[in-house]
Coordinates of C-alpha atoms and ligand atoms in Angstrom, one line a residue:
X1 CA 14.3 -14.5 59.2
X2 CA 14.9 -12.0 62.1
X3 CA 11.8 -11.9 64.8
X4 CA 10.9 -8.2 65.9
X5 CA 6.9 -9.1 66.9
X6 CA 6.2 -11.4 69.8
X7 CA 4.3 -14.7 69.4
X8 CA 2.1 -15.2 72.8
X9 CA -0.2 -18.2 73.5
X10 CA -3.2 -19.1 75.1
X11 CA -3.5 -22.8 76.2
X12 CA -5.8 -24.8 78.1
X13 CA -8.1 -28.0 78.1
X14 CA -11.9 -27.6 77.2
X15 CA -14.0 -25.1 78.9
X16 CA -10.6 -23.1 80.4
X17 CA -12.3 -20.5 79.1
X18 CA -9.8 -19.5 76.8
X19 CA -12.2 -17.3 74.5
X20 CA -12.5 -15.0 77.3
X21 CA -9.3 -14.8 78.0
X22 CA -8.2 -13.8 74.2
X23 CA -10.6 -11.1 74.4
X24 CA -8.9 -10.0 77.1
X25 CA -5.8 -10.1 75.7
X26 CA -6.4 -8.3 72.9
X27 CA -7.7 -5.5 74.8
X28 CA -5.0 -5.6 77.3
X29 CA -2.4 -5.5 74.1
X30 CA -5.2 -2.3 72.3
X31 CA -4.7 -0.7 76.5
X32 CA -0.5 -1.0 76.8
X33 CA 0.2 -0.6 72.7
X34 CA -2.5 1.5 70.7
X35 CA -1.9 1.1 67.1
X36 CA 0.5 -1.7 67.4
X37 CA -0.6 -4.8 64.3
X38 CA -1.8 -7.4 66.2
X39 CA -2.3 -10.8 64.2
X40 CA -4.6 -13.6 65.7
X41 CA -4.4 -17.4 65.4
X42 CA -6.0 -20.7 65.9
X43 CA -4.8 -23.8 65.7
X44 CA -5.4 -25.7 64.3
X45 CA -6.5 -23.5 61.0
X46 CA -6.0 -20.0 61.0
X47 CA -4.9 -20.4 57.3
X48 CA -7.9 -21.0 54.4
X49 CA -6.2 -24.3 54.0
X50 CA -5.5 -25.0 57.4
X51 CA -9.0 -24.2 58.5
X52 CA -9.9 -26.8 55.9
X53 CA -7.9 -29.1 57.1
X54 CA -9.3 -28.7 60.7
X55 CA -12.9 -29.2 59.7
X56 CA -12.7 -32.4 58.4
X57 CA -10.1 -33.3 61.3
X58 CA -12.6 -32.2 64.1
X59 CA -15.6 -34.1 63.1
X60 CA -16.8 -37.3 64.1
X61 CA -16.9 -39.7 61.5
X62 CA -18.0 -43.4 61.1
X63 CA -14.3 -44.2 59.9
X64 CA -11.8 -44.1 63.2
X65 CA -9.1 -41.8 62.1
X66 CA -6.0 -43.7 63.0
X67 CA -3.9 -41.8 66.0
X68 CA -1.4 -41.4 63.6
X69 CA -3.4 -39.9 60.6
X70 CA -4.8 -37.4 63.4
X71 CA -0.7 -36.3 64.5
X72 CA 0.4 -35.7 61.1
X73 CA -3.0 -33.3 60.2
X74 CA -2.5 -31.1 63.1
X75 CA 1.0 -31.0 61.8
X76 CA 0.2 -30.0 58.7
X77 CA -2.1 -27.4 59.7
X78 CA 0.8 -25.8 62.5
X79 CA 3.3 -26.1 59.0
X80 CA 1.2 -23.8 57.2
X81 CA 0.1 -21.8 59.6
X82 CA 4.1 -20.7 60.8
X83 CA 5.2 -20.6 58.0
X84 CA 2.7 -18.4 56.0
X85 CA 1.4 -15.9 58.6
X86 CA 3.2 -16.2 62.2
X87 CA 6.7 -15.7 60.8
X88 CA 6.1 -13.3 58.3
X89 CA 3.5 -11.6 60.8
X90 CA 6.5 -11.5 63.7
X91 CA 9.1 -10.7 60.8
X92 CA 7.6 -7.3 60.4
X93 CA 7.3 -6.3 63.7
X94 CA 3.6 -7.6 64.7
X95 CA 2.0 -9.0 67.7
X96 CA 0.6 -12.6 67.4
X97 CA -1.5 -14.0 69.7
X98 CA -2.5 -17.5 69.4
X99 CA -5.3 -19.9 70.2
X100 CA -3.6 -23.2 71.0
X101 CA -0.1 -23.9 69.6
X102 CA 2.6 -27.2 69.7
X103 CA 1.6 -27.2 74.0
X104 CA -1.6 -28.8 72.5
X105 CA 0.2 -31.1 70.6
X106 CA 2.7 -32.5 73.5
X107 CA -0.5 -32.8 75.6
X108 CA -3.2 -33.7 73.1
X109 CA -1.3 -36.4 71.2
X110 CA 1.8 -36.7 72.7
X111 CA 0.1 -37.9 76.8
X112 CA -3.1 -38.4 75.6
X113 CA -2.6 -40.7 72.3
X114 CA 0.9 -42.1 73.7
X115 CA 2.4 -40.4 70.9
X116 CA 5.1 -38.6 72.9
X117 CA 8.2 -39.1 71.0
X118 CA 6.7 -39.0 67.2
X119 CA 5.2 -35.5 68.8
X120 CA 8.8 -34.5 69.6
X121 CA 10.6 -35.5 66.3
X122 CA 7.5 -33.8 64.2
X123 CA 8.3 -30.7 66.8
X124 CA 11.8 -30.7 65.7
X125 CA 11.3 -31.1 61.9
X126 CA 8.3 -28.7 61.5
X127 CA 9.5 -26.0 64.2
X128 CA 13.3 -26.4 64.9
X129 CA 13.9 -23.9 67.4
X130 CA 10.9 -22.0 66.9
X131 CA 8.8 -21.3 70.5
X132 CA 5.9 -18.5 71.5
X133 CA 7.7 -15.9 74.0
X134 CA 4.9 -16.7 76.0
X135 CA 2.2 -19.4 77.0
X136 CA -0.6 -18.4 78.8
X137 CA -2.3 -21.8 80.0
X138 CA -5.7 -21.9 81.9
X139 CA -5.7 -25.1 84.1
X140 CA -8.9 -26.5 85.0
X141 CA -9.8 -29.6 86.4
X142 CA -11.2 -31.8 83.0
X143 CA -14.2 -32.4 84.6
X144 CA -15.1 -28.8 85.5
X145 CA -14.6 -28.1 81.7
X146 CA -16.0 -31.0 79.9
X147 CA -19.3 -30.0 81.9
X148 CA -19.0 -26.3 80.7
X149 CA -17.9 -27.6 77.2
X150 CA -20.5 -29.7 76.7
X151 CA -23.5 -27.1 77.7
X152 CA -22.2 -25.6 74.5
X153 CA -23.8 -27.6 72.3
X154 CA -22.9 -30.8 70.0
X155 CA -19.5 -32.5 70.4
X156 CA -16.1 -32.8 68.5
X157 CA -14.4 -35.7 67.6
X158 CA -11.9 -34.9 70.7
X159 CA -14.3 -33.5 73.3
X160 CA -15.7 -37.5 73.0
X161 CA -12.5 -38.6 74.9
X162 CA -12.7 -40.2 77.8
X163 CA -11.7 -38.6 81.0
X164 CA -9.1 -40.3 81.5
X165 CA -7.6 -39.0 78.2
X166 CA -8.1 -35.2 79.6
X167 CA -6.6 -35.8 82.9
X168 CA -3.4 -36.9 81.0
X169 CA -3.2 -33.8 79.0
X170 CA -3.8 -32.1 82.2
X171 CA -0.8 -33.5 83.6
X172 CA 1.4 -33.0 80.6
X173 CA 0.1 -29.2 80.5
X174 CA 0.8 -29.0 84.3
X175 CA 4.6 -30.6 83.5
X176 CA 5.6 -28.4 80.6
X177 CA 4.4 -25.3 82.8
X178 CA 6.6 -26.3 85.8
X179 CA 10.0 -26.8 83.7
X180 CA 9.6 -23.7 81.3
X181 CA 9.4 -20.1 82.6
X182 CA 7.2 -18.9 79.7
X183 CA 4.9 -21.2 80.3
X184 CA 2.4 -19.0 83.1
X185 CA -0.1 -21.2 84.9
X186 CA -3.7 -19.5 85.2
X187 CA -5.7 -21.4 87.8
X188 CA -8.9 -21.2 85.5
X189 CA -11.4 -22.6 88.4
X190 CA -10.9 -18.8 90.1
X191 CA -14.4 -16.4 89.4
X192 CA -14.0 -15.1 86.1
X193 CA -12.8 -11.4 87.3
X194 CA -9.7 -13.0 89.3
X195 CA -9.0 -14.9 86.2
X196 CA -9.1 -11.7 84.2
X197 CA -6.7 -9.9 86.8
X198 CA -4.1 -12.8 86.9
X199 CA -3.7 -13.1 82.8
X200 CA -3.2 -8.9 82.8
X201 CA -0.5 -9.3 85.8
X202 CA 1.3 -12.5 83.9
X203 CA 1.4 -10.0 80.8
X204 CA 2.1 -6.8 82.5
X205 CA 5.1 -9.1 84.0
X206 CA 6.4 -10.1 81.0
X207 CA 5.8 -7.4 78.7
X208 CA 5.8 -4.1 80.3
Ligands
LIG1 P1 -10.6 -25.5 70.1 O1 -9.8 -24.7 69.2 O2 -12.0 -25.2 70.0 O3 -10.0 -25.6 71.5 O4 -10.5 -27.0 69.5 C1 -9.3 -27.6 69.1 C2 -9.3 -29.0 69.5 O5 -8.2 -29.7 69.0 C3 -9.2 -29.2 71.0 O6 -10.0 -30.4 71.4 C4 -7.8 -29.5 71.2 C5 -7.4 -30.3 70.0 N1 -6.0 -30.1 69.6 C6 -5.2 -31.2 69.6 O7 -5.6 -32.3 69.9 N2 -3.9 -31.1 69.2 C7 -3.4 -29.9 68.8 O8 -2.2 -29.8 68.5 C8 -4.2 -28.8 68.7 C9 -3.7 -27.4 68.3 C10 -5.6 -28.9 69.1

C-alpha cells in the first residue's frame, strides 16, 4: 500500500503533558495545512475494539495480569489499530497524529517489564518496516510527572509502577531518541509556553 499522509507521534511518560501538546499539534497542522484530513490516534484503542481492549487492560484488577498477557494485548490493540485506520488513513493522503505508538512499547514493556527482545520480534511480526515519520517525545523526570499524574485523580493499572519501573522507561525513551533522527526530544520540565514553542520549531523543521 503506497503512503502519501504522514504518521507523527507524540510520546512521553506520565504527566509529559502530552494532551497539551496534541492540541497543539493539531492547531499547528489547522495553521500550516487548512483543509488537509487529519486523523487522530491513541494507543492503545483508537479502534471500537481496540478501545475495548484497552479498558479492561488498564484497570487494576485483583487477578495479576501476567507481563506477558499485558505484551501481547497492547499488541493486539497496535494490530488493529494500523491496520484498519492508520494505513488506510496515510494511504489516501491524510495526516495522522498519534497518542503513544510501538516507542511505548520498547519502553513500557520492553525496559520496564524486561521484555526487550519478545517486544522486538512482536515489532517485527505486527509492523515489519512500518515507522511514524516523526516522534515527538516529551521527557520529564518520572517523578515530576507521577506527581502531576496522580493530582489527576484515581490510578491505572500502570501508573501503580514503582519508580524505578518509570526511570527505566525513561532511559529507554532517552536511548531510542539519541540513535534515531525522527525521534525529537522535548525537554517537558520547560514552562508550558517554551514547551509549546519547541514542539512548533521540531515540526516547522521537519515539515515545512
Ligand atoms: P495514556 O494513553 O493515558 O498515556 O495511557 C496509556 C498507558 O499505557 C500509559 O501508562 C502507557 C501504557 N502503555 C504501555 O505500557 N505500552 C504501550 O505500548 C502503550 C501504547 C501504552
Amino acid at each position: 500500500m503506497s503512503q502519501t499522509g504522514k504518521f507523527i507521534v507524540i510520546e512521553g511518560l506520565e504527566g509529559a503533558g502530552k494532551s497539551s501538546a496534541i492540541e497543539r499539534v493539531n492547531a499547528w497542522f489547522e495553521r500550516h495545512f487548512p483543509g488537509q484530513e487529519r486523523v487522530n490516534t491513541r494507543e492503545p484503542g483508537g479502534t471500537p475494539l481496540a478501545e475495548e481492549i484497552r479498558e479492561i487492560w488498564k484497570r487494576p484488577r485483583e487477578e495479576p495480569m501476567a507481563n506477558m498477557t499485558e505484551l501481547l494485548m497492547v499488541y493486539a490493540c497496535r494490530a488493529q489499530l494500523v491496520e484498519t485506520v492508520i494505513k488506510p488513513a496515510l494511504a489516501r493522503g491524510s495526516w495522522v497524529i498519534g497518542d503513544r505508538h510501538n516507542l511505548s512499547s520498547l519502553a513500557y514493556q520492553g525496559a520496564g517489564r524486561g521484555l526487550s527482545k519478545e517486544v522486538e520480534g512482536l515489532s517485527e511480526i505486527t509492523l515489519g518496516s512500518f515507522k511514524p515519520y516523526l516522534t515527538l517525545y516529551l521527557d520529564i523526570d518520572p517523578k515530576v510527572g507521577l506527581e502531576r499524574a496522580r493530582g489527576r485523580g484515581e490510578l491505572d493499572r500502570i501508573e501503580l509502577e514503582s519508580l524505578d519501573f518509570f526511570e527505566r522507561a525513561r532511559q529507554n525513551y532517552l536511548s531510542h531518541a539519541a540513535a534515531d533522527a525522527r525521534i525529537c526530544t522535548i525537554d517537558a520540565s520547560q514552562p508550558m509556553e517554551k514547551v509549546q514553542q519547541d514542539i512548533e520549531d521540531a515540526l516547522a523543521e521537519a515539515l515545512l
